[in-house]
Coordinates of C-alpha atoms and ligand atoms in Angstrom, one line a residue:
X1 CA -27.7 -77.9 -13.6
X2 CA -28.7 -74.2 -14.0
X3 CA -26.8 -73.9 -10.4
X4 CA -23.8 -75.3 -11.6
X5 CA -23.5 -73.1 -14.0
X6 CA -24.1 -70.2 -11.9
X7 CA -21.5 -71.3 -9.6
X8 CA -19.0 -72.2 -13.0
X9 CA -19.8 -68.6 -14.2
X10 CA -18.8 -67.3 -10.9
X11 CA -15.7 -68.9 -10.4
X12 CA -14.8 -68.4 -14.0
X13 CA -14.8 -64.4 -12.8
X14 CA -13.1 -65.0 -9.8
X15 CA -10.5 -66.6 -11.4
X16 CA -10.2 -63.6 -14.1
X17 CA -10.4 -61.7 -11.5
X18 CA -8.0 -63.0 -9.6
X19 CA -5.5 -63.2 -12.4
X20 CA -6.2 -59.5 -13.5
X21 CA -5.1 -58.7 -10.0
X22 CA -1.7 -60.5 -10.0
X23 CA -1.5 -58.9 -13.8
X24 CA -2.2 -55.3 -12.7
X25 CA 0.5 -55.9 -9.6
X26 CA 3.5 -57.1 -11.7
X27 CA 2.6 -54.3 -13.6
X28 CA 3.0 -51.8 -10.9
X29 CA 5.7 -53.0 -10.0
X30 CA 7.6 -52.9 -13.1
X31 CA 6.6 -49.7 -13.7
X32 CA 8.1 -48.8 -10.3
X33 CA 11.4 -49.9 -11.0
X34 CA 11.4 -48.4 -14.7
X35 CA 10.3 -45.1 -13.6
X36 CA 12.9 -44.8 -10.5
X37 CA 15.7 -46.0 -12.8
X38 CA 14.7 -43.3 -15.6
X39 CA 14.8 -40.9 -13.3
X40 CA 18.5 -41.1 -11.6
X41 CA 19.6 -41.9 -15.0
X42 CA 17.9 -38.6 -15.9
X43 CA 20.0 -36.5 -13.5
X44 CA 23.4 -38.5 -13.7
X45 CA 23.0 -36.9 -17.5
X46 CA 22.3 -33.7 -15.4
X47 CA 24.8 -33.9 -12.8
X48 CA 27.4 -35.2 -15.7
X49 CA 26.8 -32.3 -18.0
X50 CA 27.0 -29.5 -15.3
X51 CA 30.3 -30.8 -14.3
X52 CA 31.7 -30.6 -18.1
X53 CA 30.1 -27.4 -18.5
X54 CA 32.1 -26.3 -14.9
X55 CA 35.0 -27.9 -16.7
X56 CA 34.7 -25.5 -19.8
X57 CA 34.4 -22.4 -17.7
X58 CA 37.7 -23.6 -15.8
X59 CA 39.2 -23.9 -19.0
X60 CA 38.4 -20.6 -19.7
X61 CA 40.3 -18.7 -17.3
X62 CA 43.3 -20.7 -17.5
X63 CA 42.9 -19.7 -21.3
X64 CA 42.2 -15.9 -20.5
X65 CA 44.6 -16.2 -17.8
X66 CA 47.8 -16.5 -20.1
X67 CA 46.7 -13.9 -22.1
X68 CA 46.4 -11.2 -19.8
X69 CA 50.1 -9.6 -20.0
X70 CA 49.5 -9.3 -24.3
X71 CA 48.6 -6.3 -25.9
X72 CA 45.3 -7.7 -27.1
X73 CA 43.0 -10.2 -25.2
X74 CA 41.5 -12.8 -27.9
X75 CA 38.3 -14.0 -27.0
X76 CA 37.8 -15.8 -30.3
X77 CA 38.7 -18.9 -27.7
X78 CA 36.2 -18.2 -25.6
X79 CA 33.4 -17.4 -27.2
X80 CA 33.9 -21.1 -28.9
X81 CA 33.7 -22.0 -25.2
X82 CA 30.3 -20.2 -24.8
X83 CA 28.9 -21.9 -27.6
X84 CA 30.1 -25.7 -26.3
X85 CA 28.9 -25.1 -23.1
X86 CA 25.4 -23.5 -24.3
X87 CA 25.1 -26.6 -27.1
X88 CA 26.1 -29.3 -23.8
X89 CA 23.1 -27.2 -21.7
X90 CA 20.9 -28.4 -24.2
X91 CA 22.1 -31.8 -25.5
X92 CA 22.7 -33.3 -22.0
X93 CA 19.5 -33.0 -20.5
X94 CA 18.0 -34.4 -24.0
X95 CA 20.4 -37.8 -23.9
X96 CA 18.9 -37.9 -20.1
X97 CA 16.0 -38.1 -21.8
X98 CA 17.2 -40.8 -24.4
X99 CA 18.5 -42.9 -21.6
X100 CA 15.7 -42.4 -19.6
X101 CA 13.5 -44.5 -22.3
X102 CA 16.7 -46.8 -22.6
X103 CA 16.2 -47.7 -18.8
X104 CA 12.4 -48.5 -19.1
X105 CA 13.2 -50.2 -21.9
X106 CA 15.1 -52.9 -20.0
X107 CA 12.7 -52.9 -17.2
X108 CA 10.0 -54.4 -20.4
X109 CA 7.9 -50.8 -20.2
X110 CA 6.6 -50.5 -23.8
X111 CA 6.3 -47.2 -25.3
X112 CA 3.4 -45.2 -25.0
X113 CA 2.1 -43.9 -28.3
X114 CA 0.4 -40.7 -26.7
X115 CA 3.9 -39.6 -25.3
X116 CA 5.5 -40.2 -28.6
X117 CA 2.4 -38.1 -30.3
X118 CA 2.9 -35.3 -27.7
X119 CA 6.6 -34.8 -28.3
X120 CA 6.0 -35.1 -31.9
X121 CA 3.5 -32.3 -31.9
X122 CA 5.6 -30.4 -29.7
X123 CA 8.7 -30.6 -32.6
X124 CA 6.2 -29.2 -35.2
X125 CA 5.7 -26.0 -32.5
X126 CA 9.6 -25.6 -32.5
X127 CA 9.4 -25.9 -35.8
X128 CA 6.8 -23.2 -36.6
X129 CA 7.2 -20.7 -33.5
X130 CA 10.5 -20.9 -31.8
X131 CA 12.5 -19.6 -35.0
X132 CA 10.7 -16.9 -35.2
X133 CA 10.0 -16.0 -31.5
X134 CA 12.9 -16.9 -29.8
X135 CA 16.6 -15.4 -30.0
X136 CA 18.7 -18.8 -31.2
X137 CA 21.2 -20.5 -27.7
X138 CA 24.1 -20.8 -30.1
X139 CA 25.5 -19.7 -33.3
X140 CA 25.5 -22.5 -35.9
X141 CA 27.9 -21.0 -38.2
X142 CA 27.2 -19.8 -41.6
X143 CA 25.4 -22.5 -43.7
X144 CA 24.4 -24.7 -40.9
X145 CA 20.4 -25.0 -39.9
X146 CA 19.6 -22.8 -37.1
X147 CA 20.2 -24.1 -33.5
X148 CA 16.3 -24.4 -33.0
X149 CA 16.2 -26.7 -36.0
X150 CA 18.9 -28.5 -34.4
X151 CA 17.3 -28.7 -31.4
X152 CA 14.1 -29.6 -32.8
X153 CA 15.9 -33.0 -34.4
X154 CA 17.6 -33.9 -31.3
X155 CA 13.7 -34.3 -30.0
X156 CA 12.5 -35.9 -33.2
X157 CA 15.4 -38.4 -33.0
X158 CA 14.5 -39.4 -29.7
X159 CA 10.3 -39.1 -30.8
X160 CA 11.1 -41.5 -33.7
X161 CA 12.7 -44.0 -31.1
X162 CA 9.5 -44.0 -29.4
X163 CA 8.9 -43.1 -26.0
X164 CA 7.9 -45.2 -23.0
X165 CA 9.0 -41.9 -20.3
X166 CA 7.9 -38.4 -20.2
X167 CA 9.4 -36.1 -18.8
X168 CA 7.2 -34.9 -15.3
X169 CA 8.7 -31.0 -14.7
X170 CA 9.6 -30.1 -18.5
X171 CA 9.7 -26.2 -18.7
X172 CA 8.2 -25.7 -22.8
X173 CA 9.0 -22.1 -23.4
X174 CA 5.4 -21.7 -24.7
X175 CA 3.7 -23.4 -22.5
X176 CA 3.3 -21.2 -19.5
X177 CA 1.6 -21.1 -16.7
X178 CA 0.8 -17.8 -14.8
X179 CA -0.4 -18.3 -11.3
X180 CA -2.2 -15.0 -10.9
X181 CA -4.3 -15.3 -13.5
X182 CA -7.0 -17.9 -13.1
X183 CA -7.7 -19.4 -16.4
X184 CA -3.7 -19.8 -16.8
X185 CA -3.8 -21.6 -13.2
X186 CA -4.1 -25.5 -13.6
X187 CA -4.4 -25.3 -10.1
X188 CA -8.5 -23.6 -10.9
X189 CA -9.6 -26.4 -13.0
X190 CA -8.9 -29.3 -10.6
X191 CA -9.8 -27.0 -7.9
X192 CA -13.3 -27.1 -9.9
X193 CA -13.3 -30.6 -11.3
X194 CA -12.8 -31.9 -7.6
X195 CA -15.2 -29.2 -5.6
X196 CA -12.7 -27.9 -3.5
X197 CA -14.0 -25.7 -2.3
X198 CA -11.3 -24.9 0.1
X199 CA -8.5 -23.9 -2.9
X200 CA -10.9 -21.0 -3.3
X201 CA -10.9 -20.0 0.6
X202 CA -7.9 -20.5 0.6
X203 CA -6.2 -18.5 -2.8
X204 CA -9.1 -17.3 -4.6
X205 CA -11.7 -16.2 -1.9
X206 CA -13.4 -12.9 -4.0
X207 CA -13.5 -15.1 -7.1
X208 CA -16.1 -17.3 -5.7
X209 CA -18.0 -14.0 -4.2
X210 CA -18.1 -11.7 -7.7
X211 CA -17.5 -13.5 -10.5
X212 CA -20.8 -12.6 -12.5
X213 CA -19.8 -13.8 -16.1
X214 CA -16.9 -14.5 -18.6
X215 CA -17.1 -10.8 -19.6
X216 CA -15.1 -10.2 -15.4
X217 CA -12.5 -12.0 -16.2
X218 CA -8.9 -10.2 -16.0
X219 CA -7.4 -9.9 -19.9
X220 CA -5.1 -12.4 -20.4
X221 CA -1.2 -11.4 -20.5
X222 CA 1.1 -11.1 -23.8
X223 CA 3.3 -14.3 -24.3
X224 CA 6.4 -13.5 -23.0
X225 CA 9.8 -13.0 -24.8
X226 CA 12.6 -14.8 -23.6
X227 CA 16.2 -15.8 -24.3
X228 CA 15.9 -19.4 -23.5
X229 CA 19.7 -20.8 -22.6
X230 CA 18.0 -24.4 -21.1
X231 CA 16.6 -27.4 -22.5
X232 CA 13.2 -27.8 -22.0
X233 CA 12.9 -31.2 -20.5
X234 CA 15.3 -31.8 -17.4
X235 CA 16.3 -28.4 -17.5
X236 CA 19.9 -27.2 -16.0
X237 CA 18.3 -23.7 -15.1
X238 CA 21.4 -21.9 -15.8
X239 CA 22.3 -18.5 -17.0
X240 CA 25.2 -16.6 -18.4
X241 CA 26.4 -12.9 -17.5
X242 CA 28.7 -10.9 -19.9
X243 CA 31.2 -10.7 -16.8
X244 CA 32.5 -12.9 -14.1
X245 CA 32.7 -9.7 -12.0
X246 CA 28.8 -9.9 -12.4
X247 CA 28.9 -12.2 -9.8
X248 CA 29.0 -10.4 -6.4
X249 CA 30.7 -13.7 -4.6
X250 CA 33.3 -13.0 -7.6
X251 CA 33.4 -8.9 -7.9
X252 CA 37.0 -7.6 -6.6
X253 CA 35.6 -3.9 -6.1
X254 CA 35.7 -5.0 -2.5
X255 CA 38.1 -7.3 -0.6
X256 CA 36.2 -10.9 -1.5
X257 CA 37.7 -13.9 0.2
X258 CA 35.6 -15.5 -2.3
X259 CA 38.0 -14.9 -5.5
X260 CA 40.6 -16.3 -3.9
X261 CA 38.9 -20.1 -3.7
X262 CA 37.2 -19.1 -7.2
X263 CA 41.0 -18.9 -8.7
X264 CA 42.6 -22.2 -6.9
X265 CA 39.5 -24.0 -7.8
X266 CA 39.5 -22.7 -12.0
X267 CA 43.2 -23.4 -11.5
X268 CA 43.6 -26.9 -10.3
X269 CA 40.1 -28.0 -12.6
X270 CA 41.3 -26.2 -15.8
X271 CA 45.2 -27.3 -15.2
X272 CA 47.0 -24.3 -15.1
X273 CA 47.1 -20.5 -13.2
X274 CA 44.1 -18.4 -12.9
X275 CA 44.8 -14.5 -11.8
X276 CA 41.9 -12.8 -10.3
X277 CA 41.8 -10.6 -12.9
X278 CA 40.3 -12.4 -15.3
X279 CA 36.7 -11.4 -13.8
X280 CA 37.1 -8.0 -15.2
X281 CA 37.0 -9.2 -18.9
X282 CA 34.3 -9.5 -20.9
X283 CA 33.6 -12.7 -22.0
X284 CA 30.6 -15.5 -21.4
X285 CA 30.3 -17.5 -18.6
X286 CA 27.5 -20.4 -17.5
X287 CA 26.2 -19.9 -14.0
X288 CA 23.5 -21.1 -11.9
X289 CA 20.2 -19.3 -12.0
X290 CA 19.7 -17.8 -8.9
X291 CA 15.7 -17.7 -8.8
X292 CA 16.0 -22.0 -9.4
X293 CA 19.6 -22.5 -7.2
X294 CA 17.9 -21.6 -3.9
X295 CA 17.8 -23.2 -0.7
X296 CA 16.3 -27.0 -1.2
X297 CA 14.4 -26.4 1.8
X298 CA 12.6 -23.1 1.4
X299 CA 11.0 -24.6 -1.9
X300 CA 9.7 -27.8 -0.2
X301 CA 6.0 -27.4 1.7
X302 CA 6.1 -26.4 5.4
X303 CA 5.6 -29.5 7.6
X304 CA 7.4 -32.2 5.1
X305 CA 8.2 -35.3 6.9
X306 CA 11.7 -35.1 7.2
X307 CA 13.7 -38.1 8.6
X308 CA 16.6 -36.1 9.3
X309 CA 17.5 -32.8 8.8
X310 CA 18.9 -31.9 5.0
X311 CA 23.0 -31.1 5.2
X312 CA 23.4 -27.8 4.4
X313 CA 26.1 -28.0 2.0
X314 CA 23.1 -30.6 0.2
X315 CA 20.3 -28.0 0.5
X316 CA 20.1 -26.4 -3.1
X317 CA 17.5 -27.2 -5.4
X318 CA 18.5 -26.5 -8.4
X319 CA 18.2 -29.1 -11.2
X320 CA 16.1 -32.2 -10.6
X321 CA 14.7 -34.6 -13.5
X322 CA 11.0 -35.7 -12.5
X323 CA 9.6 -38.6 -14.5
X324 CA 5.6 -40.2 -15.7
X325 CA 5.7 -43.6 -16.9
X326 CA 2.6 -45.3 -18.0
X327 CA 2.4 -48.7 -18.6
X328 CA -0.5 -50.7 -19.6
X329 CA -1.9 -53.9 -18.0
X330 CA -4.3 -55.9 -20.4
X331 CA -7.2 -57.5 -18.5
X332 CA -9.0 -60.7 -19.1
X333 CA -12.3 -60.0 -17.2
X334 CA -14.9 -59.3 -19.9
X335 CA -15.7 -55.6 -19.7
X336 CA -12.7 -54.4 -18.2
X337 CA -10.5 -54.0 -21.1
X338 CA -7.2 -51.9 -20.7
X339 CA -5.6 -50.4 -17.5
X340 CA -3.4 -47.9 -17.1
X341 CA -0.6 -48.4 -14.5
X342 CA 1.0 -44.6 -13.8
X343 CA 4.1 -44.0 -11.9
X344 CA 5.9 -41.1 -11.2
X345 CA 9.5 -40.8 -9.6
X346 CA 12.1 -37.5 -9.1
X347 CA 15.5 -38.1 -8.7
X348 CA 18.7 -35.5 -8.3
X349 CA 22.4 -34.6 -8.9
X350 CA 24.3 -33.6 -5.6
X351 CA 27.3 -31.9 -5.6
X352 CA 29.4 -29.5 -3.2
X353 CA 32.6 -27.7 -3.6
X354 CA 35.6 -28.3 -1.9
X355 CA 35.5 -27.3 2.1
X356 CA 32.1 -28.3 1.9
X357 CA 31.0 -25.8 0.4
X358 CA 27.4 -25.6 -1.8
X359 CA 27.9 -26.7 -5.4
X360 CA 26.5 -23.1 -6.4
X361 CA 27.7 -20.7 -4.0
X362 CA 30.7 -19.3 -6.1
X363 CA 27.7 -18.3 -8.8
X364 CA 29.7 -20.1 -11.9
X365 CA 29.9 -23.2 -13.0
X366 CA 32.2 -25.6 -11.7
X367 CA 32.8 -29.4 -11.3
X368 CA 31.9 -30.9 -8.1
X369 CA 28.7 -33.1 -8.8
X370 CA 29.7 -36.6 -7.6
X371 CA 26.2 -38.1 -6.5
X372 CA 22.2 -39.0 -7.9
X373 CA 19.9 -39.9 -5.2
X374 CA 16.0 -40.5 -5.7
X375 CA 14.1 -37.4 -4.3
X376 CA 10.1 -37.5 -2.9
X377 CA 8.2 -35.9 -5.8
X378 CA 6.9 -33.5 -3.0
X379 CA 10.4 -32.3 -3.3
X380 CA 10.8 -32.2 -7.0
X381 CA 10.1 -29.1 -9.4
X382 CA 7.3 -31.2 -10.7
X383 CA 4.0 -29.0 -10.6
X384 CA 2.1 -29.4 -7.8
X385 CA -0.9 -31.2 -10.0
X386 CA 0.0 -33.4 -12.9
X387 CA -1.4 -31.8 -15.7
X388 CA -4.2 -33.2 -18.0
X389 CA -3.3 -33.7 -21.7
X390 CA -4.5 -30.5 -23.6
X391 CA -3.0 -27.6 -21.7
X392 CA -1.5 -25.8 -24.5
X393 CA -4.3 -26.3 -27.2
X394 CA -6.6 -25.0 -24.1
X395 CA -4.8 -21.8 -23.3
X396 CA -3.7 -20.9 -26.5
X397 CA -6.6 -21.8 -29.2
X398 CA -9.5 -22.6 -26.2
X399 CA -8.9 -19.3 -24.2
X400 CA -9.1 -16.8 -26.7
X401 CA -12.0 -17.6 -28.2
X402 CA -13.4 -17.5 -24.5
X403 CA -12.4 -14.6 -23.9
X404 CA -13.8 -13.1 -27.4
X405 CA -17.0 -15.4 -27.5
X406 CA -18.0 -16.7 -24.4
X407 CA -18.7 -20.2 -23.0
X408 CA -20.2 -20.6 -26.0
X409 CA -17.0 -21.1 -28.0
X410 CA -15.5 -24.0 -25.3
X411 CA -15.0 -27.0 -27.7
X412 CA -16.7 -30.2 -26.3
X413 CA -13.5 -33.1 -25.5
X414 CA -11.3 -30.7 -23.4
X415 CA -10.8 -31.3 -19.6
X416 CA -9.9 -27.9 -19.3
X417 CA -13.0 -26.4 -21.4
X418 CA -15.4 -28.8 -19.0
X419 CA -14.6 -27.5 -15.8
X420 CA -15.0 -24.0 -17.3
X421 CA -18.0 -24.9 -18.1
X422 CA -19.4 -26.2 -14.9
X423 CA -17.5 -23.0 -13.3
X424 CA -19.8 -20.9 -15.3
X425 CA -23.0 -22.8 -13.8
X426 CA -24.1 -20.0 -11.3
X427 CA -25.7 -22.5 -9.4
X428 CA -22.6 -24.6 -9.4
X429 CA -20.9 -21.3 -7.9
X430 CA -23.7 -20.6 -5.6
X431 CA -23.2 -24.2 -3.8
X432 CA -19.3 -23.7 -3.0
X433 CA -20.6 -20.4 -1.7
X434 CA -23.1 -22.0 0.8
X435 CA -20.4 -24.6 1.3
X436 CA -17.4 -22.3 2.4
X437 CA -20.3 -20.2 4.8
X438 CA -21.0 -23.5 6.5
X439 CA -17.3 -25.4 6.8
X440 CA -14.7 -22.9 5.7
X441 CA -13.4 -23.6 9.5
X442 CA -12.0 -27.1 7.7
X443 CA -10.0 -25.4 5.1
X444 CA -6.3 -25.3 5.9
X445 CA -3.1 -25.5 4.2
X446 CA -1.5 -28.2 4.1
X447 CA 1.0 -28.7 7.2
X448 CA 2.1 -32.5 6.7
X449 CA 0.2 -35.5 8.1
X450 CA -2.0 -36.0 10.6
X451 CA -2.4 -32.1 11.6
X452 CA -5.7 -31.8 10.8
X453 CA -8.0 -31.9 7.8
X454 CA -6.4 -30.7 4.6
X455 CA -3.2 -31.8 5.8
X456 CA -0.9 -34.3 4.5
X457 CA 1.7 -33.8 1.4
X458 CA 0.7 -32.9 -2.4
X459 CA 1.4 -36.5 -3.4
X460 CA 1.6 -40.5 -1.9
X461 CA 5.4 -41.9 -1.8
Ligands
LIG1 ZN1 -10.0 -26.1 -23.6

């Protein structure tokens, strides 16, 4: 009898086991589907609002266009136009966001309270800092709250839905990163958490080498000041000069085959004539940050796996909307309890002018987006390591007190305050030294798969 049982209590776990299995599967696999379809819904919002903001600008010079023989230009049109398209830069990208959570939604992903919580604490921030640090996107008019307070409901409205999607390359305006300083480099941390030893060869190799105590450390850097014109989630990453002839594609101060295809394109969007010499006047207009709307292909690691060569008039990066889903599979074998299913996916808007030409290379704004495809995160703006909940308590409440106090001061419960921890360990230190002497020969970057050790991408597809 006693083996009976043994066997019956055996079987009983395989079974649970088994079930658990086919649970944490169908899981996965919704999760897969909810996370791909949040993110091309993400950047159809993206790719839809650049093309009404192109449309605005269009309208624009037609506008400025007819006024050009009177005595007096008006730009009380305009400047309504500036504030449309600089509102649309921010709303768009947040109703990607709302659809986003309508699209995992449908695929049955529930929402995750700690997303909800982490957008609801970030509300409070734009509600205490951004008034105050920040120069406002758009004037609200006399009267009306302040465009951060508008923006800040636009997030709490979406918050208060709940949220089952979070957004995987959000730019918070607070939340920075600066990859030159160590302790503002997520990249240290896991470096530490995981003993690679290599990241430090590789990026940080007198760190390892003189770092005596917290008192070497480099002062950390200001907070910087900015002018933000983007949402933070699914940012647009455009900008706005004063002056179309800003633009060098656009500037007539030499012959510029350019202006040319700038006016017949305005023209036949905005419906009516543009002359070339609306450039000179100074008005607004949206255009696409040059330091984001690069060449696709100079951002993505050397040695990708390409299938094909990437089209030239397709290879700008530019706006991208990169997406974390976590859903939860409940388990029935005693002592497992809760698992957490994560999945991320980066999709794109594509776009090109007409003659084939890249969506951005006239610098403004303008209608052409036509296409959302599903991108490798590899090739997303995501960072290269998903950050661990925390990051902005950690640099700006944890970091400080570092810096003033010591190790002393790290708060127990923070991922980021544990690794400093360890990193302070001079025997922890004095090991990765030893290490690197012995194998640094095995450190390389990474050159795509199968080149060697250290190779393969940043992520699994
Ligand atoms: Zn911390």
């Amino acid at each position: 009898m006693i083996f009976v049982v043994m066997v019956l209590v055996l079987l009983a776990f395989v079974v649970f086991w088994q079930f658990d299995l086919h649970k944490t599967l169908y899981v996965k696999l919704r999760a897969r589907d909810a996370s791909d379809a949040a993110a091309l819904a993400a950047a159809r919002w993206q790719g839809q609002t650049l093309n009404l903001i192109g449309e605005l600008n269009a309208i624009q010079a037609v506008l400025l266009t007819e006024q050009l023989g009177t005595a007096a230009i008006d730009t009380a049109e305009a400047d309504a136009l500036n504030d449309l398209r600089s509102r649309l830069s921010f709303v768009g990208p947040v109703m990607g966001l709302v659809e986003a959570n309508q699209v995992a939604h449908h695929n049955r992903i529930y929402n995750n309270p700690f997303y909800t919580r982490q957008l609801l604490e970030h509300v409070t921030r734009i509600h205490e800092e951004y008034e105050r640090q920040f120069v406002p996107p758009w004037d609200s008019g006399p009267g009306a709250p302040g465009a951060w307070t508008e923006y800040a409901a636009m997030l709490e409205a979406v918050a208060r839905q709940g949220l089952a999607v979070m957004p995987e390359n959000p730019s918070w305006f607070i939340d920075y990163m600066d990859f030159h300083h160590p302790l503002l480099n997520p990249a240290f941390y896991d470096a530490v958490a995981s003993r690679n030893w290599c990241w430090f060869f590789l990026h940080r190799h007198a760190l390892l080498a003189s770092y005596t105590n917290w008192r070497s450390w480099p002062s950390l850097p200001a907070l910087m000041q900015r002018e933000p014109l983007n949402a933070e989630v699914f940012s647009l990453r455009l900008n706005r000069v004063r002056t179309a002839a800003n633009w060098p594609v656009l500037s007539p101060l030499a012959p510029n085959p350019r202006t040319g295809e700038w006016t017949a394109q305005t023209g036949a969007v905005g419906g009516g004539p543009v002359e070339p010499e609306v450039v000179w006047l100074e008005v607004a207009w949206h255009g696409y940050e040059p330091s984001d709307w690069y060449r696709w292909t100079e951002f993505i690691p050397a040695g990708f796996p390409f299938r094909s060569p990437v089209r030239s008039v397709y290879d700008v990066l530019g706006a991208d909307a990169a997406v974390r889903v976590g859903a939860f599979a409940d388990r029935i074998t005693p002592g497992l309890g809760r698992g957490e299913v994560l999945r991320t996916a980066a999709a794109k808007p594509f776009g090109r002018l007409p003659g084939d030409q890249p969506i951005h290379s006239l610098g403004m704004v303008l209608p052409g987006f036509h296409d959302v495809r599903l991108i490798p995160m590899d090739a997303s703006t995501a960072p290269e390591q998903g950050q661990m909940p925390g990051w902005p308590d950690h640099i700006y409440e944890h970091l400080p007190l570092y810096m003033r106090h010591g190790p002393g001061a790290l708060p127990a419960g923070c991922y980021y305050c544990r690794q400093l921890n360890r990193w302070e360990d001079p025997e922890f230190r004095q090991r990765g030294r030893a290490w690197l002497e012995q194998y640094h020969h095995t450190c390389h970057h990474a050159t795509g798969p199968g080149s060697g050790p250290g190779g393969g991408t940043r992520r699994g597809h």
